[in-house]
Amino acid sequence: MIHADEIARKKGQQYMGECANDVSFVDFVDHLTDSILDGKCVNSHFSPSHEHCLPCALNVKYVGKFETLKEDTIFLTQNLSIHLDVKDFERDATKD
């Protein structure tokens, strides 16, 4: 997690807030790249996929993507004979 006090310290400033909501995008990217280059723990959202997703270790038969989630879901449920009662896919998909 990014700590605003750490970013302020790197810039020679004193941290005055309670949360990192006042960190600029540039400061965020600088902190993230510094953390990666320093070998510090980085949130999995910003780490390379191959570090936490091991596709070669799985027997994958289907690969879907978010952009075609509805079509992929329909395809899979039909081909696997799974009944899925979804009245409003777009609305229900945003809940999950």
PDB file of C-alpha atoms in Angstrom:
ATOM      1  CA  MET A   1       0.000   0.000   0.000  1.00  0.00           C
ATOM      2  CA  ILE A   2       1.232   3.476  -0.783  1.00  0.00           C
ATOM      3  CA  HIS A   3       1.815   5.629   2.222  1.00  0.00           C
ATOM      4  CA  ALA A   4       1.499   9.344   1.549  1.00  0.00           C
ATOM      5  CA  ASP A   5       3.985  10.090   4.321  1.00  0.00           C
ATOM      6  CA  GLU A   6       6.634   8.059   2.469  1.00  0.00           C
ATOM      7  CA  ILE A   7       5.986   9.954  -0.783  1.00  0.00           C
ATOM      8  CA  ALA A   8       6.103  13.306   1.022  1.00  0.00           C
ATOM      9  CA  ARG A   9       9.390  12.302   2.724  1.00  0.00           C
ATOM     10  CA  LYS A  10      10.940  11.408  -0.654  1.00  0.00           C
ATOM     11  CA  LYS A  11       9.992  14.860  -1.917  1.00  0.00           C
ATOM     12  CA  GLY A  12      11.419  16.551   1.186  1.00  0.00           C
ATOM     13  CA  GLN A  13       7.951  17.536   2.391  1.00  0.00           C
ATOM     14  CA  GLN A  14       6.046  16.955   5.594  1.00  0.00           C
ATOM     15  CA  TYR A  15       2.979  14.737   5.377  1.00  0.00           C
ATOM     16  CA  MET A  16      -0.135  16.530   6.585  1.00  0.00           C
ATOM     17  CA  GLY A  17      -3.027  14.213   5.685  1.00  0.00           C
ATOM     18  CA  GLU A  18      -4.490  10.991   7.030  1.00  0.00           C
ATOM     19  CA  CYS A  19      -4.983   9.220   3.727  1.00  0.00           C
ATOM     20  CA  ALA A  20      -3.227   8.940   0.367  1.00  0.00           C
ATOM     21  CA  ASN A  21      -6.084  10.693  -1.411  1.00  0.00           C
ATOM     22  CA  ASP A  22      -3.932  13.730  -2.100  1.00  0.00           C
ATOM     23  CA  VAL A  23      -1.204  11.825  -3.977  1.00  0.00           C
ATOM     24  CA  SER A  24      -0.850  12.864  -7.605  1.00  0.00           C
ATOM     25  CA  PHE A  25      -0.775  10.269 -10.376  1.00  0.00           C
ATOM     26  CA  VAL A  26       2.860  11.127 -11.109  1.00  0.00           C
ATOM     27  CA  ASP A  27       3.774  10.601  -7.439  1.00  0.00           C
ATOM     28  CA  PHE A  28       1.868   7.303  -7.453  1.00  0.00           C
ATOM     29  CA  VAL A  29       3.712   6.041 -10.541  1.00  0.00           C
ATOM     30  CA  ASP A  30       7.066   7.207  -9.139  1.00  0.00           C
ATOM     31  CA  HIS A  31       6.402   5.384  -5.870  1.00  0.00           C
ATOM     32  CA  LEU A  32       5.234   2.244  -7.668  1.00  0.00           C
ATOM     33  CA  THR A  33       8.239   2.080  -9.990  1.00  0.00           C
ATOM     34  CA  ASP A  34      10.624   2.827  -7.096  1.00  0.00           C
ATOM     35  CA  SER A  35       9.038   0.003  -5.076  1.00  0.00           C
ATOM     36  CA  ILE A  36       9.359  -2.430  -7.965  1.00  0.00           C
ATOM     37  CA  LEU A  37      12.977  -1.479  -8.662  1.00  0.00           C
ATOM     38  CA  ASP A  38      13.826  -1.716  -4.939  1.00  0.00           C
ATOM     39  CA  GLY A  39      12.317  -5.208  -4.777  1.00  0.00           C
ATOM     40  CA  LYS A  40       9.744  -4.182  -2.175  1.00  0.00           C
ATOM     41  CA  CYS A  41       6.396  -5.888  -1.869  1.00  0.00           C
ATOM     42  CA  VAL A  42       3.986  -4.516  -4.452  1.00  0.00           C
ATOM     43  CA  ASN A  43       0.221  -4.923  -4.440  1.00  0.00           C
ATOM     44  CA  SER A  44      -0.778  -7.780  -6.764  1.00  0.00           C
ATOM     45  CA  HIS A  45      -2.863  -5.380  -8.856  1.00  0.00           C
ATOM     46  CA  PHE A  46       0.383  -3.850 -10.085  1.00  0.00           C
ATOM     47  CA  SER A  47       2.545  -6.939 -10.327  1.00  0.00           C
ATOM     48  CA  PRO A  48       2.992  -8.895 -13.558  1.00  0.00           C
ATOM     49  CA  SER A  49       0.235 -11.463 -14.155  1.00  0.00           C
ATOM     50  CA  HIS A  50       2.732 -14.318 -14.420  1.00  0.00           C
ATOM     51  CA  GLU A  51       3.636 -13.807 -10.748  1.00  0.00           C
ATOM     52  CA  HIS A  52       0.182 -14.701  -9.453  1.00  0.00           C
ATOM     53  CA  CYS A  53      -1.523 -16.398 -12.385  1.00  0.00           C
ATOM     54  CA  LEU A  54       0.109 -19.617 -13.517  1.00  0.00           C
ATOM     55  CA  PRO A  55      -1.685 -20.626 -16.733  1.00  0.00           C
ATOM     56  CA  CYS A  56       0.875 -23.311 -17.563  1.00  0.00           C
ATOM     57  CA  ALA A  57       0.097 -25.069 -14.273  1.00  0.00           C
ATOM     58  CA  LEU A  58      -3.592 -25.390 -15.164  1.00  0.00           C
ATOM     59  CA  ASN A  59      -5.390 -27.585 -17.651  1.00  0.00           C
ATOM     60  CA  VAL A  60      -7.257 -24.764 -19.371  1.00  0.00           C
ATOM     61  CA  LYS A  61      -9.935 -25.641 -21.898  1.00  0.00           C
ATOM     62  CA  TYR A  62     -11.595 -22.256 -22.300  1.00  0.00           C
ATOM     63  CA  VAL A  63     -10.196 -18.760 -22.194  1.00  0.00           C
ATOM     64  CA  GLY A  64     -12.594 -15.859 -21.986  1.00  0.00           C
ATOM     65  CA  LYS A  65     -12.071 -12.173 -21.777  1.00  0.00           C
ATOM     66  CA  PHE A  66     -13.933  -9.410 -20.037  1.00  0.00           C
ATOM     67  CA  GLU A  67     -14.781  -7.619 -23.285  1.00  0.00           C
ATOM     68  CA  THR A  68     -16.854 -10.630 -24.423  1.00  0.00           C
ATOM     69  CA  LEU A  69     -18.037 -11.799 -21.005  1.00  0.00           C
ATOM     70  CA  LYS A  70     -21.675 -12.163 -22.024  1.00  0.00           C
ATOM     71  CA  GLU A  71     -20.923 -14.123 -25.201  1.00  0.00           C
ATOM     72  CA  ASP A  72     -18.340 -16.288 -23.433  1.00  0.00           C
ATOM     73  CA  THR A  73     -20.768 -17.062 -20.618  1.00  0.00           C
ATOM     74  CA  ILE A  74     -23.515 -18.038 -23.065  1.00  0.00           C
ATOM     75  CA  PHE A  75     -21.072 -20.221 -25.009  1.00  0.00           C
ATOM     76  CA  LEU A  76     -19.805 -21.992 -21.897  1.00  0.00           C
ATOM     77  CA  THR A  77     -23.207 -22.556 -20.323  1.00  0.00           C
ATOM     78  CA  GLN A  78     -24.572 -24.007 -23.568  1.00  0.00           C
ATOM     79  CA  ASN A  79     -21.551 -26.233 -24.241  1.00  0.00           C
ATOM     80  CA  LEU A  80     -21.322 -27.467 -20.661  1.00  0.00           C
ATOM     81  CA  SER A  81     -25.096 -27.920 -20.359  1.00  0.00           C
ATOM     82  CA  ILE A  82     -25.324 -25.544 -17.418  1.00  0.00           C
ATOM     83  CA  HIS A  83     -28.599 -23.735 -16.826  1.00  0.00           C
ATOM     84  CA  LEU A  84     -28.026 -20.118 -15.935  1.00  0.00           C
ATOM     85  CA  ASP A  85     -31.088 -17.994 -15.256  1.00  0.00           C
ATOM     86  CA  VAL A  86     -30.005 -14.441 -15.994  1.00  0.00           C
ATOM     87  CA  LYS A  87     -32.776 -11.989 -16.783  1.00  0.00           C
ATOM     88  CA  ASP A  88     -30.567  -8.924 -17.188  1.00  0.00           C
ATOM     89  CA  PHE A  89     -26.975  -9.994 -17.827  1.00  0.00           C
ATOM     90  CA  GLU A  90     -25.444  -6.511 -17.799  1.00  0.00           C
ATOM     91  CA  ARG A  91     -27.112  -5.563 -14.512  1.00  0.00           C
ATOM     92  CA  ASP A  92     -26.387  -8.900 -12.822  1.00  0.00           C
ATOM     93  CA  ALA A  93     -22.778  -9.033 -14.078  1.00  0.00           C
ATOM     94  CA  THR A  94     -21.979  -5.707 -12.405  1.00  0.00           C
ATOM     95  CA  LYS A  95     -22.964  -7.216  -9.038  1.00  0.00           C
ATOM     96  CA  ASP A  96     -20.460 -10.069  -9.227  1.00  0.00           C
TER      97      ASP A  96
END
